[in-house]
Tab-separated table of C-alpha atoms in Angstrom:
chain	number	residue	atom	x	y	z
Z	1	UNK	CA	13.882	25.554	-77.668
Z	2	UNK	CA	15.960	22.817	-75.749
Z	3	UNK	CA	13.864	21.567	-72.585
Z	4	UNK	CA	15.495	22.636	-68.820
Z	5	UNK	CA	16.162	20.430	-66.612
Z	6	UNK	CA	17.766	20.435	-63.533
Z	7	UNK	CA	20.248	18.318	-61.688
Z	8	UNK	CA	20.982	17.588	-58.090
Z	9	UNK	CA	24.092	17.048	-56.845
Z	10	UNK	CA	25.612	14.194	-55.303
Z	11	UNK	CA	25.641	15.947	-52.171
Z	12	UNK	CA	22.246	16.967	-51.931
Z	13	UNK	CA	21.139	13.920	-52.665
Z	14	UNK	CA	18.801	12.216	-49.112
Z	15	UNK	CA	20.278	9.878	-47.639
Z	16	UNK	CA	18.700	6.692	-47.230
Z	17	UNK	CA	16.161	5.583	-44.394
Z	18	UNK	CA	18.476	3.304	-41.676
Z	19	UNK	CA	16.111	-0.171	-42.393
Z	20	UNK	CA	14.359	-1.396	-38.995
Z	21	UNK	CA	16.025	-4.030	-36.880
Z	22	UNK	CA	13.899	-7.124	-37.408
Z	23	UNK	CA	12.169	-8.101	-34.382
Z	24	UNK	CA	13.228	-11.106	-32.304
Z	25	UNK	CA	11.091	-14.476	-33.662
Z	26	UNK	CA	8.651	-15.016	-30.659
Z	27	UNK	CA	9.105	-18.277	-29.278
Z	28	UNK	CA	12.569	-19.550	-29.096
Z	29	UNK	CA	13.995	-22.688	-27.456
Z	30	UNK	CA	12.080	-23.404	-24.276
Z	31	UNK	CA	15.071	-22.433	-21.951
Z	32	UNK	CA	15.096	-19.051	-23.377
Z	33	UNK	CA	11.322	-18.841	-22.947
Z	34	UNK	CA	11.740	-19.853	-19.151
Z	35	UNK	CA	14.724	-17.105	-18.660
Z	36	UNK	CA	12.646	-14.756	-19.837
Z	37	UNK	CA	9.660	-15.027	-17.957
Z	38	UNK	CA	10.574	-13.600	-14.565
Z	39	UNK	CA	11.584	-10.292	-16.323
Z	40	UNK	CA	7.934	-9.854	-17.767
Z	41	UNK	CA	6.643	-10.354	-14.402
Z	42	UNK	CA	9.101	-8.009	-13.146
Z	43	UNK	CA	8.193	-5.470	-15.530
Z	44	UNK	CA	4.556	-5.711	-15.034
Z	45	UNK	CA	4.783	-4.992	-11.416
Z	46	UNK	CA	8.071	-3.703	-10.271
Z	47	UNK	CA	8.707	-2.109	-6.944
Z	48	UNK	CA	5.028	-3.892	-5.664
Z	49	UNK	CA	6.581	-7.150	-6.627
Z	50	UNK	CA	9.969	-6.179	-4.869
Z	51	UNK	CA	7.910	-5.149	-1.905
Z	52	UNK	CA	5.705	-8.466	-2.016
Z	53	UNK	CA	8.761	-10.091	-2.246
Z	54	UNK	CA	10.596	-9.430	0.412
Z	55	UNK	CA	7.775	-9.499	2.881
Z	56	UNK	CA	7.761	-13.731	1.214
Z	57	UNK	CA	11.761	-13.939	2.492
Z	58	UNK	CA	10.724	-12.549	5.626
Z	59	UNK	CA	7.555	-15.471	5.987
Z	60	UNK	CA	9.829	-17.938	4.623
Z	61	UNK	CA	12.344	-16.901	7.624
Z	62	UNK	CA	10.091	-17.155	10.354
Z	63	UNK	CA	8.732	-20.583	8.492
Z	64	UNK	CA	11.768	-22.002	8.458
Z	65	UNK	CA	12.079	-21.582	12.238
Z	66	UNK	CA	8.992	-23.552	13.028
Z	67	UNK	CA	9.482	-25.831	10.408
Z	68	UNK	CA	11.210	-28.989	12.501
Z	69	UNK	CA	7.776	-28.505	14.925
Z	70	UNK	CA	5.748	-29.873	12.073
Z	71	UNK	CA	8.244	-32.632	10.889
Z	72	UNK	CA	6.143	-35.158	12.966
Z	73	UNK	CA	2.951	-36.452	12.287
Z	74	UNK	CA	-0.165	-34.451	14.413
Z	75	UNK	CA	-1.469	-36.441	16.565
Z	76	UNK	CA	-5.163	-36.940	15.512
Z	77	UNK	CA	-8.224	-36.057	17.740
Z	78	UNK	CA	-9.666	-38.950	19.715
Z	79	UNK	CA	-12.951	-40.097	19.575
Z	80	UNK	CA	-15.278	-38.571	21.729
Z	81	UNK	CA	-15.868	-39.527	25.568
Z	82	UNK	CA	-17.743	-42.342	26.613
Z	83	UNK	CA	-21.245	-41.101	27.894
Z	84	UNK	CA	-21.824	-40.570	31.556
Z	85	UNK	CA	-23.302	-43.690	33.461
Z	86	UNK	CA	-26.270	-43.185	35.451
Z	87	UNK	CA	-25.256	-45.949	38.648
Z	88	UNK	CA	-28.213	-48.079	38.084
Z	89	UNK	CA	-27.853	-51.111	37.345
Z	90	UNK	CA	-26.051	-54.523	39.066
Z	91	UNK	CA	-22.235	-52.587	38.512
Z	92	UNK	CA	-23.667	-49.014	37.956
Z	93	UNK	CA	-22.868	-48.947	33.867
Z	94	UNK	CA	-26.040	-48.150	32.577
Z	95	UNK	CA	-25.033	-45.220	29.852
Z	96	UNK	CA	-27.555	-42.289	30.595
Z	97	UNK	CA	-29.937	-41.896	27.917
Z	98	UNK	CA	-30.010	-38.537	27.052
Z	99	UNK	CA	-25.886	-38.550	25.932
Z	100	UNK	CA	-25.285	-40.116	22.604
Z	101	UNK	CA	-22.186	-41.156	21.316
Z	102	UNK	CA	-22.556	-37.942	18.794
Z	103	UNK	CA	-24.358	-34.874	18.804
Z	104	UNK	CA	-27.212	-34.825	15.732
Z	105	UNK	CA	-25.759	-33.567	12.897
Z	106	UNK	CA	-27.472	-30.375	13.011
Z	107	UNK	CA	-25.945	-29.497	16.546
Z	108	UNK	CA	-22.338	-29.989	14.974
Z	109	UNK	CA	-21.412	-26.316	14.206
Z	110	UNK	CA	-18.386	-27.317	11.963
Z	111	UNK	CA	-17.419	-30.548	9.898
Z	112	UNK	CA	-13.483	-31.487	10.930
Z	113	UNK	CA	-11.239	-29.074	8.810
Z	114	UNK	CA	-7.891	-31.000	7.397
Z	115	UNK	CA	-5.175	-28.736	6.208
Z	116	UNK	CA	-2.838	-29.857	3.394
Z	117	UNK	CA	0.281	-28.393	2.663
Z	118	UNK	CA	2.795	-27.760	-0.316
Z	119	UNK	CA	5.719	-28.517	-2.315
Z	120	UNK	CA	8.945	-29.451	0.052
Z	121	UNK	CA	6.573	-28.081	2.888
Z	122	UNK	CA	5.092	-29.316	6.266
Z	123	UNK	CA	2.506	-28.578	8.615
Z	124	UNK	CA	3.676	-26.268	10.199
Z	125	UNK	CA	3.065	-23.768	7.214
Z	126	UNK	CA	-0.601	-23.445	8.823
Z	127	UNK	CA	0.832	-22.842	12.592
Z	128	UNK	CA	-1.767	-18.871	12.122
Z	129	UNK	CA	-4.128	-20.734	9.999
Z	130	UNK	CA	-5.139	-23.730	12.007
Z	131	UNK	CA	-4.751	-21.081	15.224
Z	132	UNK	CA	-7.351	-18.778	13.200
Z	133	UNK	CA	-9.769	-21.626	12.870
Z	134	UNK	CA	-9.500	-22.672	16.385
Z	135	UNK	CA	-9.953	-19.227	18.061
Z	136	UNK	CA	-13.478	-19.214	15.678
Z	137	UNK	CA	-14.879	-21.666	17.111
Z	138	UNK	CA	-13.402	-24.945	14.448
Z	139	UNK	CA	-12.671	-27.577	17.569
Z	140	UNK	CA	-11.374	-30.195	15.013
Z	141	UNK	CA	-8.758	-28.888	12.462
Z	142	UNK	CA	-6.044	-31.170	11.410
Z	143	UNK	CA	-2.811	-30.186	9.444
Z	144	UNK	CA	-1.718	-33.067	7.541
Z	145	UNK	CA	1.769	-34.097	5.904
Z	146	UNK	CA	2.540	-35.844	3.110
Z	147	UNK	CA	6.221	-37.436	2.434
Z	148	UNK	CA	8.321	-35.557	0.609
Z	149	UNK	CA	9.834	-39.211	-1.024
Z	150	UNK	CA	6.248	-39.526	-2.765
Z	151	UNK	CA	6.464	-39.142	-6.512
Z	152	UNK	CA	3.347	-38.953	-7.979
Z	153	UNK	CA	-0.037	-36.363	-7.426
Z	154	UNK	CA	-2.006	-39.837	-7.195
Z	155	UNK	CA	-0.591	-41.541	-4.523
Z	156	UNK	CA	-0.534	-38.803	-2.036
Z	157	UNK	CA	-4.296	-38.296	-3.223
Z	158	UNK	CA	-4.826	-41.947	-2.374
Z	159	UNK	CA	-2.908	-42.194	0.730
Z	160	UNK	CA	-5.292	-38.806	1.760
Z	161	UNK	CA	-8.815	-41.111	1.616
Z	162	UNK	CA	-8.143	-43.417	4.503
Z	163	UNK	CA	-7.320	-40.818	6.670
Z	164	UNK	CA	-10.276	-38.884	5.588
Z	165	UNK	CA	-12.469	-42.017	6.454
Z	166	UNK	CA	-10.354	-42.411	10.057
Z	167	UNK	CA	-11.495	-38.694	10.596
Z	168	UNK	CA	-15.259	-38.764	9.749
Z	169	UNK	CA	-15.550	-42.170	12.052
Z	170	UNK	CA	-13.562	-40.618	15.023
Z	171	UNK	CA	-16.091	-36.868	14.427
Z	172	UNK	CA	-19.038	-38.555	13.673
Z	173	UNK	CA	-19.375	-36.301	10.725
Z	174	UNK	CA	-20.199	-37.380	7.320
Z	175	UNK	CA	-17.477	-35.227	5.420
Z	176	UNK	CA	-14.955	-32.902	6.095
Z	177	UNK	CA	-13.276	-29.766	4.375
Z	178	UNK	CA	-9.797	-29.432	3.122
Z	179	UNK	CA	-7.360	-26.414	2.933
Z	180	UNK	CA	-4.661	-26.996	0.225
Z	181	UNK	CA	-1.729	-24.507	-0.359
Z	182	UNK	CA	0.077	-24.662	-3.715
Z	183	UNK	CA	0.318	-28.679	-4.450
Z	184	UNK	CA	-1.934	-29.798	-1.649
Z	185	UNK	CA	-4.828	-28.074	-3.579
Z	186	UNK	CA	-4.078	-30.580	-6.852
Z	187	UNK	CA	-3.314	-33.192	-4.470
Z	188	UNK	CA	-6.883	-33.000	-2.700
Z	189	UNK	CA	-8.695	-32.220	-6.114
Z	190	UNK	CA	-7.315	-35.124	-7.203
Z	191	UNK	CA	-8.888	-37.088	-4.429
Z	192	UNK	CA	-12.454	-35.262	-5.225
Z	193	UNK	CA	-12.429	-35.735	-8.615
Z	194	UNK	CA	-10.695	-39.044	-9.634
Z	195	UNK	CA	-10.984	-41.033	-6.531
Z	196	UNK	CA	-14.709	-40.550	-5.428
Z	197	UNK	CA	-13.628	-37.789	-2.938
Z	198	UNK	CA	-16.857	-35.716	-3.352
Z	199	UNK	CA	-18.662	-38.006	-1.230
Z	200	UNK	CA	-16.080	-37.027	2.039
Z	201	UNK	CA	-15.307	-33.546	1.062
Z	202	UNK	CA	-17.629	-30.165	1.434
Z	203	UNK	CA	-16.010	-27.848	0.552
Z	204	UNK	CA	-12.294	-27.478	-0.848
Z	205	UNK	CA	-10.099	-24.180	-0.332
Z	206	UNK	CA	-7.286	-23.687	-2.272
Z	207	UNK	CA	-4.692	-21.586	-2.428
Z	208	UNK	CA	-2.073	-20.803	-4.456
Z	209	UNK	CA	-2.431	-23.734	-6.717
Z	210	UNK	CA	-1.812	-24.408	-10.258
Z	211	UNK	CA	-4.801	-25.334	-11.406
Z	212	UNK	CA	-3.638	-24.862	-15.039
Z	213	UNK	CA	-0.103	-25.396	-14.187
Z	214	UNK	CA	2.959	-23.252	-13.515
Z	215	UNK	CA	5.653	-22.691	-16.099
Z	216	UNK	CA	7.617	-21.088	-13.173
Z	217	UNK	CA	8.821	-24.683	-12.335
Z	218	UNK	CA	11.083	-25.887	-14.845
Z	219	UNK	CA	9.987	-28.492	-17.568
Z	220	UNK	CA	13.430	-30.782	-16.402
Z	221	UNK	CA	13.162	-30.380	-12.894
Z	222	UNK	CA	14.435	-33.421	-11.497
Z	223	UNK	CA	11.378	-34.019	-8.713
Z	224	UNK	CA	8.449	-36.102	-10.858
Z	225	UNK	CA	6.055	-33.857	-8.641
Z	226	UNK	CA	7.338	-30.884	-10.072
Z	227	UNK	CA	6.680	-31.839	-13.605
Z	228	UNK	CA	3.107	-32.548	-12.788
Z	229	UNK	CA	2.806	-29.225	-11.934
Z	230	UNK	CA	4.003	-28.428	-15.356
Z	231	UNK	CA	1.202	-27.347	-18.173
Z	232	UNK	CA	-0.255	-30.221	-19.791
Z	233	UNK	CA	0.888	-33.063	-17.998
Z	234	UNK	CA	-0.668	-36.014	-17.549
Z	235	UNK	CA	-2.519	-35.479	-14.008
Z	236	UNK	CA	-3.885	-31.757	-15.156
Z	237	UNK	CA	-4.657	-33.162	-18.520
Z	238	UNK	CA	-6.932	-35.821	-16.086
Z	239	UNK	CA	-8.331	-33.400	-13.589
Z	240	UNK	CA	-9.443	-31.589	-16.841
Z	241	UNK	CA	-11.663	-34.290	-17.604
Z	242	UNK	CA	-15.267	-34.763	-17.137
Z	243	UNK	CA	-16.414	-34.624	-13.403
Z	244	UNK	CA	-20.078	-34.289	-13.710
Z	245	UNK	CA	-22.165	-35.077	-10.749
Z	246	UNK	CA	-19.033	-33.550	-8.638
Z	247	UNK	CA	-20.507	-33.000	-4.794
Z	248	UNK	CA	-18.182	-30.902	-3.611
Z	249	UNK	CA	-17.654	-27.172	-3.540
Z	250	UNK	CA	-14.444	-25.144	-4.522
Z	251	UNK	CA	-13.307	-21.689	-3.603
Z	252	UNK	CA	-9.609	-20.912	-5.157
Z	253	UNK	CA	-8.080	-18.224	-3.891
Z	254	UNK	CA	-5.379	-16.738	-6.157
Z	255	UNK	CA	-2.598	-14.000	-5.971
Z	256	UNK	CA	-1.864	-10.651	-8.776
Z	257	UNK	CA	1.250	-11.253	-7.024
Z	258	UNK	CA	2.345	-14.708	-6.896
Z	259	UNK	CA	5.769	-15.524	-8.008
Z	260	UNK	CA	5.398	-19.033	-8.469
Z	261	UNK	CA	2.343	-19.063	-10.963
Z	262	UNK	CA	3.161	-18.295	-14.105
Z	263	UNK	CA	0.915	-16.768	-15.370
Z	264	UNK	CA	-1.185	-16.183	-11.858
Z	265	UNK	CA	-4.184	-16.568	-13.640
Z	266	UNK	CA	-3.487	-20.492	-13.581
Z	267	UNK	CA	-3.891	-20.696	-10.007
Z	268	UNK	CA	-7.633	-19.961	-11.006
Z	269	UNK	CA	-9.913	-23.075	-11.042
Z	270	UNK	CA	-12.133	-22.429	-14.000
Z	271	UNK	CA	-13.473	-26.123	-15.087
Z	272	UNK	CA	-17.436	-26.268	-16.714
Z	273	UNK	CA	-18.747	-28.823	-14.732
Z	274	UNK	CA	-17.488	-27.979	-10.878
Z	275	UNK	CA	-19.194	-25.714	-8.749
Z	276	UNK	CA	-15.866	-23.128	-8.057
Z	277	UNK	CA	-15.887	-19.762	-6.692
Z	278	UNK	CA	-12.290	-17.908	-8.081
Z	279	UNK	CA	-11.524	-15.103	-5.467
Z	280	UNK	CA	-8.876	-12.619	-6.513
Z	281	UNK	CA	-5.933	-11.550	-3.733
Z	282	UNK	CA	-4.379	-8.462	-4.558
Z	283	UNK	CA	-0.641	-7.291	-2.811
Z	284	UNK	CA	0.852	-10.745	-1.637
Z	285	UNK	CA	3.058	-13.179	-2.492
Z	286	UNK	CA	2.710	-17.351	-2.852
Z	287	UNK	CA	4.197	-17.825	0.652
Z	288	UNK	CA	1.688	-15.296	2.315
Z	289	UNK	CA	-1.537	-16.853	1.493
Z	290	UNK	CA	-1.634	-18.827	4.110
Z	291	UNK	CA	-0.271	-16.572	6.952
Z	292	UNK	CA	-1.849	-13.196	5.811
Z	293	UNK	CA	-5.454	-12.534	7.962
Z	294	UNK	CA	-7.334	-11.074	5.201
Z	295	UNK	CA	-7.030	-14.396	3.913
Z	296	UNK	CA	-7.226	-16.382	6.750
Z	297	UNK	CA	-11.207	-14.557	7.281
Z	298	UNK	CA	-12.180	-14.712	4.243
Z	299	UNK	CA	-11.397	-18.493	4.462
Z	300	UNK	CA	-13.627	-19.173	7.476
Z	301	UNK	CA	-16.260	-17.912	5.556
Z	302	UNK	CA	-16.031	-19.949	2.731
Z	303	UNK	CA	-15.819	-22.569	5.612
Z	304	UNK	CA	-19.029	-21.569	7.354
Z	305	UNK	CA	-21.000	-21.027	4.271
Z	306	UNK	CA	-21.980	-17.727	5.682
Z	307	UNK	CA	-22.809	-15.575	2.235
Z	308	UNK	CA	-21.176	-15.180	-0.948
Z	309	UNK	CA	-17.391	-14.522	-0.619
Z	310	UNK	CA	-15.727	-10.984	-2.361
Z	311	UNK	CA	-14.649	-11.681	-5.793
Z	312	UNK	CA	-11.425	-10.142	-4.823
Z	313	UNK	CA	-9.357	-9.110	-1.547
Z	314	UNK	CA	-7.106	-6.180	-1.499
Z	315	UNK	CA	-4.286	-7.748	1.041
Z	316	UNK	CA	-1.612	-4.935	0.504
């Protein structure tokens, strides 16, 4: 008995699975990596970062207004009065006693505060800041510029020491602190780490600053301080170094919402052998970190030394 068998026809026959598109190669040429970075950020966030955003344009606005007031130098502070004269004496110019030329050092409530801003910046970016530290009881706070002609991390860092040294002989205090937004942050760590800085500085606050390095600012951007900013170049690869022995104190403030740190996580300060405390700010842009008053308190008290700070500050 012949075996059955069966038969399909042509038309019954499956069709064949469509075969997958093969995924993109990750990587790709660097400019294609930079074009595409924005849009991940975008995605990640979207209408918060729209939001945070356009509350930036509307800082950057009201920056731009106040920005020829801080095109000139501020003026420094004096040194202090000449103590009172008791009238003895042949011409009366005996100095009284009991009036040094400097309170003790544990009368001074506050070392001299020196604010340092960023990029293509001024002063006057600290107008609320400095006016912050002032009405809370800071009676020296100095907001600093830096040329925008100088083309190298290093020499602004070295140009900040004798001004440092002009501040702490004018105050009578011993060291200072130092606020640095975005590139005034590297620009002072610099100072600390690589040019004996710790010995003048207390306590640094940064903010905004890529500690690790921003790939938000092009790799051939024509400005040489640009390209420091740039992942492993040749001042972060330094400032990575050793630093044991480091006196001074860091508190970095960073932003889940900052549009020019790519990734924000680099404008952490993570380094094993500095004393750093990383605080988190949640719900504001780059150019609202140093205007926004969440901020702005939780910066006095890293100033004062009053406590541990909040690991993270919801500024939304």
């Amino acid at each position: 008995m012949a075996a059955h068998t069966s038969t399909q026809s042509p038309e019954a026959a499956p069709s064949p699975r469509p075969e997958p598109e093969p995924e993109p190669a990750p990587g790709g040429s660097r400019w294609e990596q930079l074009t595409h970075l924005p849009a991940a950020l975008w995605s990640n966030h979207g209408a918060e970062l729209a939001r945070v955003t356009a509350i930036d344009l509307a800082v950057l606005a009201g920056h731009l207004l106040l920005y020829p007031t801080g095109i000139l130098p501020e003026r420094a502070d004096g040194p202090p009065p000449d103590p009172p004269r008791t009238g003895e004496g042949p011409e009366g110019d005996r100095p009284a006693a009991v009036t040094p030329a400097f309170p003790p050092a544990g009368e001074r409530a506050h070392p001299p505060v020196l604010l340092l801003h960023g990029f293509v910046d001024n002063r006057s970016a600290f107008a609320l800041l400095r006016r912050s530290l002032r009405r809370h009881g800071w009676d020296r706070v100095q907001a600093l510029n830096y040329s925008p002609l100088t083309g190298d991390i290093r020499n602004a860092a070295a140009m900040l020491g004798p001004h440092i040294e002009q501040v702490c002989a004018q105050s009578g205090h011993p060291r200072v602190d130092i606020v640095g937004h975005s590139l005034g942050g590297l620009v002072a760590r610099y100072y600390v780490q690589r040019l004996g800085g710790d010995a003048r500085v207390r306590t640094l606050v940064t903010m905004g600053t890529p500690h690790a390095g921003t790939r938000a600012v092009p790799a051939l951007a024509p400005h040489p301080l640009a390209r420091q900013m740039r992942p492993g170049s040749e001042v972060l690869r330094e400032l990575a170094g050793p630093a044991q022995g480091c006196r001074t104190r860091f508190v970095a403030f960073w932003s889940d919402l900052d549009q020019l740190m790519i990734p924000v996580e680099s404008a952490r300060l993570d380094h094993p052998d500095l004393l750093v405390q990383n605080v988190k700010v949640s719900g504001i842009g780059h150019l609202s970190l140093p205007v926004h008053g969440s901020v702005a308190a939780e910066v006095r008290r890293a100033l004062s030394g009053a406590g541990s700070l909040r690991e993270a500050i919801d500024a939304a």
